[in-house]
PDB file of C-alpha atoms in Angstrom:
ATOM      1  CA  GLN A   1      82.309 -98.269  41.375  1.00  0.00           C
ATOM      2  CA  VAL A   2      78.869 -99.516  42.342  1.00  0.00           C
ATOM      3  CA  GLN A   3      76.163-100.653  39.944  1.00  0.00           C
ATOM      4  CA  LEU A   4      72.561-100.871  41.093  1.00  0.00           C
ATOM      5  CA  VAL A   5      69.771-102.874  39.482  1.00  0.00           C
ATOM      6  CA  GLU A   6      66.157-102.518  40.561  1.00  0.00           C
ATOM      7  CA  SER A   7      63.454-105.101  40.046  1.00  0.00           C
ATOM      8  CA  GLY A   8      60.004-105.983  41.298  1.00  0.00           C
ATOM      9  CA  GLY A   9      57.959-103.246  39.700  1.00  0.00           C
ATOM     10  CA  GLY A  10      54.759-103.903  37.834  1.00  0.00           C
ATOM     11  CA  LEU A  11      51.045-103.272  37.602  1.00  0.00           C
ATOM     12  CA  VAL A  12      48.989-103.680  40.765  1.00  0.00           C
ATOM     13  CA  GLN A  13      45.517-102.693  41.872  1.00  0.00           C
ATOM     14  CA  ALA A  14      45.004-100.040  44.499  1.00  0.00           C
ATOM     15  CA  GLY A  15      45.300-101.569  47.947  1.00  0.00           C
ATOM     16  CA  GLY A  16      47.739-104.190  46.732  1.00  0.00           C
ATOM     17  CA  SER A  17      51.403-104.760  47.516  1.00  0.00           C
ATOM     18  CA  LEU A  18      54.729-104.962  45.728  1.00  0.00           C
ATOM     19  CA  ARG A  19      58.266-105.555  46.901  1.00  0.00           C
ATOM     20  CA  LEU A  20      61.061-103.811  45.063  1.00  0.00           C
ATOM     21  CA  SER A  21      64.620-105.072  45.191  1.00  0.00           C
ATOM     22  CA  CYS A  22      67.841-103.206  44.562  1.00  0.00           C
ATOM     23  CA  VAL A  23      70.825-105.464  43.965  1.00  0.00           C
ATOM     24  CA  ALA A  24      74.277-103.926  44.002  1.00  0.00           C
ATOM     25  CA  SER A  25      77.636-104.933  42.683  1.00  0.00           C
ATOM     26  CA  GLY A  26      80.763-103.850  44.500  1.00  0.00           C
ATOM     27  CA  ARG A  27      82.273-104.939  47.762  1.00  0.00           C
ATOM     28  CA  THR A  28      81.774-101.582  49.469  1.00  0.00           C
ATOM     29  CA  PHE A  29      77.992-101.511  49.088  1.00  0.00           C
ATOM     30  CA  SER A  30      77.492-102.654  52.673  1.00  0.00           C
ATOM     31  CA  THR A  31      79.113 -99.410  53.851  1.00  0.00           C
ATOM     32  CA  PHE A  32      76.728 -97.161  51.887  1.00  0.00           C
ATOM     33  CA  ALA A  33      73.387 -95.755  52.904  1.00  0.00           C
ATOM     34  CA  VAL A  34      70.724 -96.507  50.307  1.00  0.00           C
ATOM     35  CA  GLY A  35      67.665 -94.546  49.337  1.00  0.00           C
ATOM     36  CA  TRP A  36      64.602 -95.069  47.217  1.00  0.00           C
ATOM     37  CA  PHE A  37      63.250 -92.237  45.117  1.00  0.00           C
ATOM     38  CA  ARG A  38      60.392 -92.027  42.654  1.00  0.00           C
ATOM     39  CA  GLN A  39      59.503 -89.886  39.699  1.00  0.00           C
ATOM     40  CA  ALA A  40      56.098 -89.577  38.089  1.00  0.00           C
ATOM     41  CA  PRO A  41      55.703 -88.151  34.568  1.00  0.00           C
ATOM     42  CA  GLY A  42      56.151 -84.408  34.533  1.00  0.00           C
ATOM     43  CA  LYS A  43      57.147 -84.294  38.201  1.00  0.00           C
ATOM     44  CA  GLU A  44      60.354 -83.998  40.137  1.00  0.00           C
ATOM     45  CA  ARG A  45      62.212 -86.935  41.614  1.00  0.00           C
ATOM     46  CA  ASP A  46      60.917 -87.357  45.161  1.00  0.00           C
ATOM     47  CA  PHE A  47      62.428 -89.012  48.181  1.00  0.00           C
ATOM     48  CA  VAL A  48      60.624 -92.141  49.366  1.00  0.00           C
ATOM     49  CA  ALA A  49      62.755 -93.871  52.000  1.00  0.00           C
ATOM     50  CA  ALA A  50      66.346 -94.451  53.027  1.00  0.00           C
ATOM     51  CA  ILE A  51      68.316 -96.797  55.226  1.00  0.00           C
ATOM     52  CA  SER A  52      71.715 -96.484  56.836  1.00  0.00           C
ATOM     53  CA  TRP A  53      74.568 -98.846  56.001  1.00  0.00           C
ATOM     54  CA  SER A  54      73.870-100.966  59.087  1.00  0.00           C
ATOM     55  CA  GLY A  55      70.103-100.911  58.714  1.00  0.00           C
ATOM     56  CA  SER A  56      69.682 -99.382  62.147  1.00  0.00           C
ATOM     57  CA  ASN A  57      68.454 -96.031  60.876  1.00  0.00           C
ATOM     58  CA  THR A  58      65.546 -95.611  58.475  1.00  0.00           C
ATOM     59  CA  ILE A  59      63.578 -92.602  57.332  1.00  0.00           C
ATOM     60  CA  TYR A  60      60.437 -92.239  55.226  1.00  0.00           C
ATOM     61  CA  ALA A  61      58.563 -89.584  53.334  1.00  0.00           C
ATOM     62  CA  ASP A  62      55.326 -88.648  55.066  1.00  0.00           C
ATOM     63  CA  SER A  63      53.341 -89.845  52.066  1.00  0.00           C
ATOM     64  CA  VAL A  64      54.510 -93.453  52.508  1.00  0.00           C
ATOM     65  CA  LYS A  65      55.007 -93.673  56.254  1.00  0.00           C
ATOM     66  CA  GLY A  66      53.156 -96.644  57.683  1.00  0.00           C
ATOM     67  CA  ARG A  67      52.700 -98.239  54.249  1.00  0.00           C
ATOM     68  CA  PHE A  68      56.254 -98.762  52.971  1.00  0.00           C
ATOM     69  CA  THR A  69      59.149-100.499  54.696  1.00  0.00           C
ATOM     70  CA  ILE A  70      62.787-100.317  53.663  1.00  0.00           C
ATOM     71  CA  SER A  71      65.227-103.034  54.685  1.00  0.00           C
ATOM     72  CA  ARG A  72      68.545-104.450  53.596  1.00  0.00           C
ATOM     73  CA  ASP A  73      70.505-107.673  53.550  1.00  0.00           C
ATOM     74  CA  ASN A  74      74.174-106.794  53.262  1.00  0.00           C
ATOM     75  CA  ALA A  75      75.150-110.423  52.824  1.00  0.00           C
ATOM     76  CA  LYS A  76      73.139-110.363  49.582  1.00  0.00           C
ATOM     77  CA  ASN A  77      74.058-106.793  48.615  1.00  0.00           C
ATOM     78  CA  THR A  78      70.341-106.090  48.405  1.00  0.00           C
ATOM     79  CA  VAL A  79      67.985-103.410  49.655  1.00  0.00           C
ATOM     80  CA  TYR A  80      64.235-103.925  49.615  1.00  0.00           C
ATOM     81  CA  LEU A  81      61.243-101.662  49.564  1.00  0.00           C
ATOM     82  CA  GLN A  82      58.066-103.384  50.710  1.00  0.00           C
ATOM     83  CA  MET A  83      55.087-101.357  49.519  1.00  0.00           C
ATOM     84  CA  ASN A  84      51.670-102.085  50.995  1.00  0.00           C
ATOM     85  CA  THR A  85      48.265-100.463  50.607  1.00  0.00           C
ATOM     86  CA  LEU A  86      49.343 -98.949  47.320  1.00  0.00           C
ATOM     87  CA  LYS A  87      47.521 -95.907  45.990  1.00  0.00           C
ATOM     88  CA  ARG A  88      47.213 -94.513  42.484  1.00  0.00           C
ATOM     89  CA  GLU A  89      49.450 -91.635  43.502  1.00  0.00           C
ATOM     90  CA  ASP A  90      52.258 -94.125  44.140  1.00  0.00           C
ATOM     91  CA  THR A  91      52.502 -94.666  40.388  1.00  0.00           C
ATOM     92  CA  ALA A  92      56.010 -93.693  39.279  1.00  0.00           C
ATOM     93  CA  VAL A  93      59.391 -94.972  38.230  1.00  0.00           C
ATOM     94  CA  TYR A  94      61.208 -96.044  41.373  1.00  0.00           C
ATOM     95  CA  TYR A  95      64.966 -95.650  41.653  1.00  0.00           C
ATOM     96  CA  CYS A  96      67.394 -96.886  44.242  1.00  0.00           C
ATOM     97  CA  ALA A  97      70.516 -94.904  44.969  1.00  0.00           C
ATOM     98  CA  ALA A  98      73.628 -95.351  47.093  1.00  0.00           C
ATOM     99  CA  ASP A  99      75.264 -92.639  49.177  1.00  0.00           C
ATOM    100  CA  ALA A 100      79.031 -93.148  49.426  1.00  0.00           C
ATOM    101  CA  THR A 101      79.558 -90.297  51.874  1.00  0.00           C
ATOM    102  CA  LEU A 102      79.980 -91.105  55.533  1.00  0.00           C
ATOM    103  CA  ARG A 103      77.560 -88.758  57.246  1.00  0.00           C
ATOM    104  CA  VAL A 104      75.514 -88.379  60.385  1.00  0.00           C
ATOM    105  CA  GLY A 105      72.006 -89.521  59.695  1.00  0.00           C
ATOM    106  CA  VAL A 106      70.571 -90.585  56.351  1.00  0.00           C
ATOM    107  CA  ALA A 107      70.346 -88.267  53.358  1.00  0.00           C
ATOM    108  CA  GLN A 108      67.022 -87.368  51.748  1.00  0.00           C
ATOM    109  CA  ALA A 109      68.153 -85.094  48.931  1.00  0.00           C
ATOM    110  CA  PHE A 110      68.735 -86.813  45.614  1.00  0.00           C
ATOM    111  CA  TRP A 111      71.917 -84.796  44.946  1.00  0.00           C
ATOM    112  CA  GLU A 112      73.550 -86.420  47.958  1.00  0.00           C
ATOM    113  CA  TYR A 113      73.462 -89.832  46.321  1.00  0.00           C
ATOM    114  CA  ASP A 114      76.334 -90.977  44.154  1.00  0.00           C
ATOM    115  CA  TYR A 115      75.136 -94.095  42.366  1.00  0.00           C
ATOM    116  CA  TRP A 116      71.775 -94.750  40.731  1.00  0.00           C
ATOM    117  CA  GLY A 117      69.935 -97.653  39.216  1.00  0.00           C
ATOM    118  CA  GLN A 118      67.992 -97.520  35.982  1.00  0.00           C
ATOM    119  CA  GLY A 119      64.605 -97.539  37.686  1.00  0.00           C
ATOM    120  CA  THR A 120      61.605 -99.842  37.754  1.00  0.00           C
ATOM    121  CA  GLN A 121      58.065 -98.851  36.839  1.00  0.00           C
ATOM    122  CA  VAL A 122      55.294 -99.161  39.405  1.00  0.00           C
ATOM    123  CA  THR A 123      51.763 -98.616  38.172  1.00  0.00           C
ATOM    124  CA  VAL A 124      48.796 -98.657  40.529  1.00  0.00           C
ATOM    125  CA  SER A 125      45.371 -98.930  38.962  1.00  0.00           C
ATOM    126  CA  SER A 126      42.071 -98.081  40.597  1.00  0.00           C
TER     127      SER A 126
END
């Protein structure tokens, strides 16, 4: 079993930055790919970014490419999402998720992820 806890959300002005953290419990976390998703009120849960278990493979949604960076520190059981040049449309609850399936590439669909955190709110004001 893996438990995920997100932190680092908050209120920031447009153009600002935040760094989200996802800390996991469980010794097998370092073997899981991890993704970040977000959900705005009344909208579906959207893929943001994901990273392979080794950190060598990353993928981003077009809407955040060039602004967000995903990374991980397996020694700390932590995955990060550095968010720069934030826009109002980035406002959402951000979730991290772990994919326990060994697969080629990194999954982008939320149904492919097995473990989820409780989410952290990010609000970007103009």
